[in-house]
Amino acid sequence: MSRNFTRRGSLVLAAGAAALAAAPALAAPEVTLRLHQFLPETSFVPAHILNPWIAAVEAASNGRIKIEHYPSMQLGGKPTDLVDQLTDGVVDIIWTLPGYTPGRFPRTEVMELPFMVADAGPASAALWDLAQSDMIDTDFADLHLLGIWVHGPGVIHANKAVREIADFKGLKLRGPSRVTTKLLEHFGATAVGMPVPAVPEALSRGTIDGALLPWEVSASLKIGELVHHHTEFAGPSIYTASFILAMNKDRFASLPPDLRQVIESVSGAAFSRAAGTAQQAEDIPSRQKAVDLGNEIITIPADETPVWVAASQPVIDDWVAEMDGRGVDGAALLDKARALITAHSG
């Protein structure tokens, strides 16, 4: 798959485009798959990552595979239900965050630890490698993983300026994952867990004072119109979150071998890295929208980040201890993740 992007960061799937160009007419679908996810179809990931991936699968199969895309939880349930819907066979494919089902995918949390990620492309490539070596037979044993990636650097969006750790005190902030929730509480905030679609209403009602989100999704949620202070980091960010695109394991196995190969040909390592890169590219125009609104953009300089990193260390130590309690060598997994990020950054 090509790693090229349009001006808006749309994913270009070379395999699918080539197959479509080579096919004078698409065959009648032999297989129909249902993809379920939680964001509106016009949001960045559905529009510029999921829909191009669907088109690539359909084109590469010469129309033998049809994928029906159901955004915004149109098939029912809550975002937190998606993994169960997949493993129970209610749907065939899902896109979701492992963090929406805390404790179910513990090893993926390594990439969500504070100050791990500065560049989503190399981190996503590292996460795919880590998934293949350490998670396929453990965290992901009950599903077939098609892609796994992280978004760009996480940002603190709040109704008051956050310039130092002491500024967290008294704030109610949406935390995107179990690890980030622990970090917010450690810094003195009240952490509130909720899926992304619930954030705008919670902000408008005053249920929360802010949220940790990447720039990319903030524009579509109109976060800059609801809060007016945004804190980012010049180096590795305070957090990132991981995403998975996954298929029901039995449904995948039931496909003819050539159709399984079609799906795999536009998924996997290159797709995962490209998806992370695309999401981070979309940070730029979304950030500009906050600037255009006249909001305050606070950038923590790289020379101040060590203070934040040191203050975060107890949360990392607790995570390592939790992993050890699960029979996972947490320190080794963390070291491996960092080494893979470095390797993919070269």
Tab-separated table of N, CA, C and O in Angstrom, residues 3 18 21 28 34 39 55 67 182 210 252 256-257 263 275:
chain	number	residue	atom	x	y	z
A	3	ARG	N	2.167	4.950	0.854
A	3	ARG	CA	2.118	5.784	2.045
A	3	ARG	C	1.915	7.246	1.662
A	3	ARG	O	2.238	8.150	2.421
A	18	ALA	N	-5.012	-0.143	-8.040
A	18	ALA	CA	-4.519	-0.929	-9.168
A	18	ALA	C	-5.520	-1.995	-9.570
A	18	ALA	O	-5.770	-2.235	-10.752
A	21	ALA	N	-8.421	-0.382	-11.396
A	21	ALA	CA	-8.070	0.018	-12.746
A	21	ALA	C	-7.992	-1.171	-13.688
A	21	ALA	O	-8.314	-1.076	-14.869
A	28	ALA	N	-20.230	-9.790	-9.104
A	28	ALA	CA	-21.264	-9.704	-8.072
A	28	ALA	C	-20.657	-10.121	-6.744
A	28	ALA	O	-19.834	-11.042	-6.689
A	34	ARG	N	-19.931	-6.570	7.458
A	34	ARG	CA	-20.452	-5.360	8.104
A	34	ARG	C	-19.397	-4.789	9.044
A	34	ARG	O	-18.939	-5.463	9.957
A	39	LEU	N	-17.802	6.728	15.162
A	39	LEU	CA	-17.761	8.117	14.711
A	39	LEU	C	-18.636	8.334	13.479
A	39	LEU	O	-18.850	7.406	12.693
A	55	ALA	N	-12.776	0.629	0.149
A	55	ALA	CA	-12.715	0.686	-1.307
A	55	ALA	C	-11.582	-0.174	-1.850
A	55	ALA	O	-11.728	-0.822	-2.902
A	67	ILE	N	-18.188	-4.463	1.579
A	67	ILE	CA	-18.152	-4.098	2.999
A	67	ILE	C	-19.159	-2.984	3.240
A	67	ILE	O	-19.072	-1.911	2.633
A	182	LYS	N	-5.402	7.427	35.192
A	182	LYS	CA	-4.535	7.350	36.372
A	182	LYS	C	-3.559	8.527	36.419
A	182	LYS	O	-3.282	9.080	37.483
A	210	GLY	N	-12.646	19.956	30.584
A	210	GLY	CA	-11.751	19.817	29.445
A	210	GLY	C	-11.585	18.356	29.094
A	210	GLY	O	-12.208	17.470	29.683
A	252	PHE	N	-13.293	-14.447	9.328
A	252	PHE	CA	-12.114	-14.353	8.470
A	252	PHE	C	-11.682	-15.734	8.005
A	252	PHE	O	-11.410	-15.945	6.813
A	256	PRO	N	-12.696	-17.818	1.494
A	256	PRO	CA	-11.757	-18.539	0.632
A	256	PRO	C	-10.355	-17.962	0.795
A	256	PRO	O	-10.191	-16.764	1.052
A	257	PRO	N	-9.322	-18.796	0.651
A	257	PRO	CA	-7.948	-18.318	0.856
A	257	PRO	C	-7.596	-17.087	0.037
A	257	PRO	O	-6.903	-16.193	0.523
A	263	ILE	N	-7.796	-9.226	1.638
A	263	ILE	CA	-7.933	-8.372	2.823
A	263	ILE	C	-6.570	-8.091	3.443
A	263	ILE	O	-6.243	-6.939	3.784
A	275	ALA	N	-1.923	4.834	8.518
A	275	ALA	CA	-3.077	5.356	9.241
A	275	ALA	C	-2.638	6.304	10.352
A	275	ALA	O	-3.209	7.388	10.526
